[in-house]
Amino acid sequence: MSDMDASDQPPAKPSFVPSRRDLLIGGACLAVAGTTYARMPRRRLASIPTGRLEKLAPDVIGDWRFEMASGIVLPPPDDLARLLYDQQVTRAYVSEKHPPIMLVMAYGSSQGGMLQVHRPEICYPASGFRLSRTRTETLAIGGGREIPVRAFTATGDTRVEQVMYWTRIADDLPTSWTSQRIAIMESNLKGSVPDGLLVRLSTLVDQVAPARVALETFARAMLDTVGPLGRRQLLGSGVA
């Protein structure tokens, strides 16, 4: 029997020889993968330890004293809010010289952009309030320094609230959803997971001007009362 003809031989498997272009593309992919891994956020920037948030709302703030923690507009309780916020504080303060002030603070040690859930523009309408246009304003905190705040009027069936609030993401004080997302992404690119804090002040005054005076006075008194560490936790290290 004769040997198998050459034509009957199984075809040889072609060998793959990567071209220079293939090597360049592969190297670029590895570089991107390495950069992505290196930039994955690993370090948490939690600045308010468990139980510390309540200390930022002492019983006496300037001319105001703590009275109760009820009757304050809050977002509907749900599992998502419980996951997003490590600590929450709600307090109402009264004064013989000024209108009463309601204080709400919500803190999350790991922010992925969901502080939006607790924004007043969301929780007030959910409680039946109609909102005016939200304004971006500045709050003078002493020493020639200012911070950006948001303010609006919330009108319900039985009361009118003047609201002022600020949000802190790591050391930034964003005034919009977009700037909040940018602050989170910038922190992520530095390898960090930022924390997030919302501070909301409100008062039951119909007119904007006198309400604004009361809210600003309370805010400055609170920042003075909590000391340097408390100011950094409320405002970040950039302006505190």
mmCIF file of C-alpha atoms in Angstrom:
data_model
loop_
_atom_site.group_PDB
_atom_site.id
_atom_site.type_symbol
_atom_site.label_atom_id
_atom_site.label_comp_id
_atom_site.label_asym_id
_atom_site.label_seq_id
_atom_site.Cartn_x
_atom_site.Cartn_y
_atom_site.Cartn_z
ATOM 1 C CA MET A 1 0.000 0.000 0.000
ATOM 2 C CA SER A 2 1.453 3.287 -1.018
ATOM 3 C CA ASP A 3 2.094 6.123 1.316
ATOM 4 C CA MET A 4 -0.626 8.802 1.663
ATOM 5 C CA ASP A 5 -0.460 11.309 -1.136
ATOM 6 C CA ALA A 6 0.596 14.802 -0.244
ATOM 7 C CA SER A 7 -2.873 15.991 -1.249
ATOM 8 C CA ASP A 8 -4.381 13.730 1.429
ATOM 9 C CA GLN A 9 -2.303 15.253 4.195
ATOM 10 C CA PRO A 10 -4.325 17.417 6.672
ATOM 11 C CA PRO A 11 -3.651 21.078 6.033
ATOM 12 C CA ALA A 12 -1.122 22.637 8.343
ATOM 13 C CA LYS A 13 -2.548 25.125 10.862
ATOM 14 C CA PRO A 14 -1.458 28.609 9.971
ATOM 15 C CA SER A 15 0.802 30.154 12.558
ATOM 16 C CA PHE A 16 -0.200 33.565 13.936
ATOM 17 C CA VAL A 17 2.497 36.173 13.816
ATOM 18 C CA PRO A 18 1.294 39.424 15.433
ATOM 19 C CA SER A 19 1.885 42.505 13.398
ATOM 20 C CA ARG A 20 3.318 45.707 14.785
ATOM 21 C CA ARG A 21 -0.203 47.178 14.722
ATOM 22 C CA ASP A 22 -1.531 44.247 16.775
ATOM 23 C CA LEU A 23 1.221 44.725 19.329
ATOM 24 C CA LEU A 24 0.504 48.440 19.603
ATOM 25 C CA ILE A 25 -3.227 47.855 20.101
ATOM 26 C CA GLY A 26 -2.580 45.152 22.687
ATOM 27 C CA GLY A 27 -0.161 47.360 24.554
ATOM 28 C CA ALA A 28 -2.640 50.220 24.565
ATOM 29 C CA CYS A 29 -5.373 47.961 25.937
ATOM 30 C CA LEU A 30 -3.098 46.772 28.716
ATOM 31 C CA ALA A 31 -2.171 50.344 29.536
ATOM 32 C CA VAL A 32 -5.838 51.382 29.728
ATOM 33 C CA ALA A 33 -6.656 48.368 31.897
ATOM 34 C CA GLY A 34 -3.773 49.164 34.204
ATOM 35 C CA THR A 35 -4.757 52.813 34.456
ATOM 36 C CA THR A 36 -8.383 51.895 35.146
ATOM 37 C CA TYR A 37 -7.336 49.500 37.903
ATOM 38 C CA ALA A 38 -4.961 52.036 39.387
ATOM 39 C CA ARG A 39 -7.721 54.647 39.452
ATOM 40 C CA MET A 40 -10.361 52.427 40.987
ATOM 41 C CA PRO A 41 -11.423 54.245 44.177
ATOM 42 C CA ARG A 42 -10.134 52.408 47.240
ATOM 43 C CA ARG A 43 -9.717 55.047 49.947
ATOM 44 C CA ARG A 44 -12.815 56.228 51.783
ATOM 45 C CA LEU A 45 -12.963 59.864 52.790
ATOM 46 C CA ALA A 46 -15.450 59.453 55.649
ATOM 47 C CA SER A 47 -14.955 62.520 57.832
ATOM 48 C CA ILE A 48 -17.834 62.136 60.307
ATOM 49 C CA PRO A 49 -17.523 59.041 62.542
ATOM 50 C CA THR A 50 -20.609 57.191 63.703
ATOM 51 C CA GLY A 51 -22.433 59.202 66.356
ATOM 52 C CA ARG A 52 -20.576 62.413 65.531
ATOM 53 C CA LEU A 53 -23.320 64.022 63.415
ATOM 54 C CA GLU A 54 -25.516 64.660 66.452
ATOM 55 C CA LYS A 55 -22.669 66.596 68.068
ATOM 56 C CA LEU A 56 -22.831 69.012 65.127
ATOM 57 C CA ALA A 57 -26.373 69.907 66.246
ATOM 58 C CA PRO A 58 -25.912 70.902 69.912
ATOM 59 C CA ASP A 59 -28.828 71.785 72.182
ATOM 60 C CA VAL A 60 -27.920 75.480 72.186
ATOM 61 C CA ILE A 61 -26.938 77.348 69.011
ATOM 62 C CA GLY A 62 -26.576 81.095 69.444
ATOM 63 C CA ASP A 63 -29.907 82.479 70.670
ATOM 64 C CA TRP A 64 -31.713 79.236 69.821
ATOM 65 C CA ARG A 65 -32.293 76.176 71.976
ATOM 66 C CA PHE A 66 -33.391 72.686 70.985
ATOM 67 C CA GLU A 67 -37.100 72.049 71.447
ATOM 68 C CA MET A 68 -38.168 68.906 69.542
ATOM 69 C CA ALA A 69 -37.525 66.686 66.544
ATOM 70 C CA SER A 70 -41.064 66.329 65.162
ATOM 71 C CA GLY A 71 -43.057 68.215 62.541
ATOM 72 C CA ILE A 72 -40.127 68.424 60.111
ATOM 73 C CA VAL A 73 -40.524 67.667 56.403
ATOM 74 C CA LEU A 74 -38.542 64.546 55.508
ATOM 75 C CA PRO A 75 -38.379 62.241 52.481
ATOM 76 C CA PRO A 76 -40.616 59.161 52.700
ATOM 77 C CA PRO A 77 -38.772 56.423 54.619
ATOM 78 C CA ASP A 78 -37.601 53.581 52.408
ATOM 79 C CA ASP A 79 -34.889 50.947 52.223
ATOM 80 C CA LEU A 80 -32.852 53.013 49.748
ATOM 81 C CA ALA A 81 -32.587 55.988 52.108
ATOM 82 C CA ARG A 82 -31.516 53.696 54.935
ATOM 83 C CA LEU A 83 -28.759 52.300 52.731
ATOM 84 C CA LEU A 84 -27.588 55.697 51.506
ATOM 85 C CA TYR A 85 -27.260 57.502 54.821
ATOM 86 C CA ASP A 86 -25.207 56.333 57.774
ATOM 87 C CA GLN A 87 -26.464 59.144 59.996
ATOM 88 C CA GLN A 88 -29.426 61.533 60.026
ATOM 89 C CA VAL A 89 -30.320 64.325 62.447
ATOM 90 C CA THR A 90 -33.599 66.275 62.627
ATOM 91 C CA ARG A 91 -34.082 69.055 65.163
ATOM 92 C CA ALA A 92 -36.281 72.093 65.784
ATOM 93 C CA TYR A 93 -34.919 75.128 67.635
ATOM 94 C CA VAL A 94 -36.762 78.066 69.206
ATOM 95 C CA SER A 95 -35.623 81.522 70.263
ATOM 96 C CA GLU A 96 -37.155 84.489 72.065
ATOM 97 C CA LYS A 97 -35.468 86.846 69.582
ATOM 98 C CA HIS A 98 -35.774 85.034 66.255
ATOM 99 C CA PRO A 99 -38.175 82.783 64.331
ATOM 100 C CA PRO A 100 -37.934 79.026 65.007
ATOM 101 C CA ILE A 101 -35.458 77.073 62.884
ATOM 102 C CA MET A 102 -35.750 73.486 61.686
ATOM 103 C CA LEU A 103 -32.493 71.642 60.993
ATOM 104 C CA VAL A 104 -32.050 68.457 58.958
ATOM 105 C CA MET A 105 -28.679 66.823 58.258
ATOM 106 C CA ALA A 106 -28.129 63.640 56.264
ATOM 107 C CA TYR A 107 -24.677 62.047 55.997
ATOM 108 C CA GLY A 108 -23.414 59.207 53.829
ATOM 109 C CA SER A 109 -19.848 57.966 54.275
ATOM 110 C CA SER A 110 -19.737 56.516 50.750
ATOM 111 C CA GLN A 111 -21.213 58.700 48.019
ATOM 112 C CA GLY A 112 -22.103 57.376 44.613
ATOM 113 C CA GLY A 113 -24.168 60.409 43.695
ATOM 114 C CA MET A 114 -27.312 59.441 45.560
ATOM 115 C CA LEU A 115 -27.373 62.376 47.964
ATOM 116 C CA GLN A 116 -29.869 63.618 45.373
ATOM 117 C CA VAL A 117 -32.489 61.418 47.044
ATOM 118 C CA HIS A 118 -32.464 63.655 50.107
ATOM 119 C CA ARG A 119 -32.477 66.991 48.262
ATOM 120 C CA PRO A 120 -35.249 69.313 49.502
ATOM 121 C CA GLU A 121 -36.541 69.797 45.949
ATOM 122 C CA ILE A 122 -37.536 66.132 46.074
ATOM 123 C CA CYS A 123 -38.807 65.603 49.614
ATOM 124 C CA TYR A 124 -40.941 68.775 49.850
ATOM 125 C CA PRO A 125 -43.102 68.021 46.774
ATOM 126 C CA ALA A 126 -43.409 64.440 48.047
ATOM 127 C CA SER A 127 -44.987 65.954 51.180
ATOM 128 C CA GLY A 128 -47.453 68.065 49.186
ATOM 129 C CA PHE A 129 -45.585 71.381 49.011
ATOM 130 C CA ARG A 130 -45.351 73.654 45.979
ATOM 131 C CA LEU A 131 -41.908 75.138 45.386
ATOM 132 C CA SER A 132 -40.746 78.467 44.072
ATOM 133 C CA ARG A 133 -37.784 78.663 41.736
ATOM 134 C CA THR A 134 -34.637 77.491 43.525
ATOM 135 C CA ARG A 135 -32.015 80.208 43.823
ATOM 136 C CA THR A 136 -28.253 79.836 44.195
ATOM 137 C CA GLU A 137 -27.039 82.354 46.775
ATOM 138 C CA THR A 138 -24.037 82.896 49.028
ATOM 139 C CA LEU A 139 -23.770 82.656 52.800
ATOM 140 C CA ALA A 140 -21.124 84.793 54.523
ATOM 141 C CA ILE A 141 -19.492 82.686 57.244
ATOM 142 C CA GLY A 142 -17.028 85.235 58.623
ATOM 143 C CA GLY A 143 -13.436 86.121 57.889
ATOM 144 C CA GLY A 144 -14.378 87.301 54.416
ATOM 145 C CA ARG A 145 -15.379 83.769 53.421
ATOM 146 C CA GLU A 146 -18.571 82.688 51.687
ATOM 147 C CA ILE A 147 -20.151 79.381 50.740
ATOM 148 C CA PRO A 148 -22.734 78.690 48.022
ATOM 149 C CA VAL A 149 -26.210 77.744 49.222
ATOM 150 C CA ARG A 150 -29.542 76.949 47.591
ATOM 151 C CA ALA A 151 -32.787 78.605 48.695
ATOM 152 C CA PHE A 152 -36.491 78.427 47.841
ATOM 153 C CA THR A 153 -39.985 78.906 49.269
ATOM 154 C CA ALA A 154 -42.140 75.830 49.972
ATOM 155 C CA THR A 155 -45.890 76.483 50.183
ATOM 156 C CA GLY A 156 -48.190 73.884 51.714
ATOM 157 C CA ASP A 157 -51.884 73.827 52.554
ATOM 158 C CA THR A 158 -51.331 75.058 56.110
ATOM 159 C CA ARG A 159 -47.869 76.655 56.186
ATOM 160 C CA VAL A 160 -45.105 78.355 54.243
ATOM 161 C CA GLU A 161 -41.441 77.452 54.760
ATOM 162 C CA GLN A 162 -38.378 79.355 53.646
ATOM 163 C CA VAL A 163 -35.632 76.815 52.968
ATOM 164 C CA MET A 164 -31.861 77.158 52.659
ATOM 165 C CA TYR A 165 -29.424 74.263 52.260
ATOM 166 C CA TRP A 166 -25.987 73.225 51.113
ATOM 167 C CA THR A 167 -24.398 69.940 50.125
ATOM 168 C CA ARG A 168 -20.818 68.828 50.678
ATOM 169 C CA ILE A 169 -19.095 66.122 48.629
ATOM 170 C CA ALA A 170 -15.632 65.529 50.128
ATOM 171 C CA ASP A 171 -14.259 69.112 50.157
ATOM 172 C CA ASP A 172 -16.544 70.461 47.416
ATOM 173 C CA LEU A 173 -19.829 72.333 47.875
ATOM 174 C CA PRO A 174 -21.772 71.584 44.666
ATOM 175 C CA THR A 175 -24.947 73.522 43.891
ATOM 176 C CA SER A 176 -26.414 71.275 41.189
ATOM 177 C CA TRP A 177 -26.831 67.614 40.327
ATOM 178 C CA THR A 178 -24.226 68.002 37.565
ATOM 179 C CA SER A 179 -21.610 69.646 39.779
ATOM 180 C CA GLN A 180 -22.303 67.015 42.429
ATOM 181 C CA ARG A 181 -21.578 64.228 39.926
ATOM 182 C CA ILE A 182 -18.409 66.001 38.793
ATOM 183 C CA ALA A 183 -17.197 66.281 42.401
ATOM 184 C CA ILE A 184 -17.748 62.552 42.904
ATOM 185 C CA MET A 185 -15.960 61.627 39.666
ATOM 186 C CA GLU A 186 -12.997 63.880 40.451
ATOM 187 C CA SER A 187 -12.642 62.214 43.829
ATOM 188 C CA ASN A 188 -12.913 58.764 42.220
ATOM 189 C CA LEU A 189 -10.161 59.640 39.738
ATOM 190 C CA LYS A 190 -7.920 60.415 42.705
ATOM 191 C CA GLY A 191 -8.585 56.915 44.045
ATOM 192 C CA SER A 192 -11.026 58.003 46.754
ATOM 193 C CA VAL A 193 -14.656 57.333 47.613
ATOM 194 C CA PRO A 194 -16.033 60.674 48.862
ATOM 195 C CA ASP A 195 -18.466 61.162 51.691
ATOM 196 C CA GLY A 196 -21.531 63.370 51.341
ATOM 197 C CA LEU A 197 -23.447 65.680 53.663
ATOM 198 C CA LEU A 198 -26.639 67.679 53.235
ATOM 199 C CA VAL A 199 -27.438 70.489 55.691
ATOM 200 C CA ARG A 200 -30.943 71.953 55.435
ATOM 201 C CA LEU A 201 -32.300 74.907 57.422
ATOM 202 C CA SER A 202 -35.883 76.164 57.234
ATOM 203 C CA THR A 203 -38.231 78.509 59.056
ATOM 204 C CA LEU A 204 -41.986 79.185 59.084
ATOM 205 C CA VAL A 205 -41.909 82.771 57.840
ATOM 206 C CA ASP A 206 -43.960 84.008 54.886
ATOM 207 C CA GLN A 207 -41.542 86.695 53.704
ATOM 208 C CA VAL A 208 -38.203 85.802 52.146
ATOM 209 C CA ALA A 209 -36.102 88.709 53.500
ATOM 210 C CA PRO A 210 -36.687 88.284 57.269
ATOM 211 C CA ALA A 211 -36.480 84.519 56.908
ATOM 212 C CA ARG A 212 -33.135 84.812 55.161
ATOM 213 C CA VAL A 213 -31.767 86.936 58.022
ATOM 214 C CA ALA A 214 -32.850 84.309 60.573
ATOM 215 C CA LEU A 215 -31.458 81.381 58.558
ATOM 216 C CA GLU A 216 -28.109 83.088 57.981
ATOM 217 C CA THR A 217 -27.825 84.084 61.635
ATOM 218 C CA PHE A 218 -28.531 80.515 62.745
ATOM 219 C CA ALA A 219 -26.086 79.025 60.223
ATOM 220 C CA ARG A 220 -23.242 81.284 61.352
ATOM 221 C CA ALA A 221 -24.014 80.579 65.013
ATOM 222 C CA MET A 222 -23.950 76.844 64.324
ATOM 223 C CA LEU A 223 -20.588 77.075 62.559
ATOM 224 C CA ASP A 224 -19.177 79.093 65.460
ATOM 225 C CA THR A 225 -20.557 76.656 68.042
ATOM 226 C CA VAL A 226 -19.138 73.435 66.569
ATOM 227 C CA GLY A 227 -15.532 74.670 66.441
ATOM 228 C CA PRO A 228 -12.808 74.125 63.802
ATOM 229 C CA LEU A 229 -13.297 70.346 63.471
ATOM 230 C CA GLY A 230 -17.048 70.707 63.202
ATOM 231 C CA ARG A 231 -16.693 73.406 60.542
ATOM 232 C CA ARG A 232 -14.450 71.138 58.465
ATOM 233 C CA GLN A 233 -17.007 68.349 58.765
ATOM 234 C CA LEU A 234 -19.845 70.656 57.749
ATOM 235 C CA LEU A 235 -18.059 72.613 55.014
ATOM 236 C CA GLY A 236 -14.959 70.658 53.998
ATOM 237 C CA SER A 237 -11.383 71.773 54.502
ATOM 238 C CA GLY A 238 -11.414 74.176 51.565
ATOM 239 C CA VAL A 239 -13.374 76.960 53.290
ATOM 240 C CA ALA A 240 -13.481 75.911 56.953
#
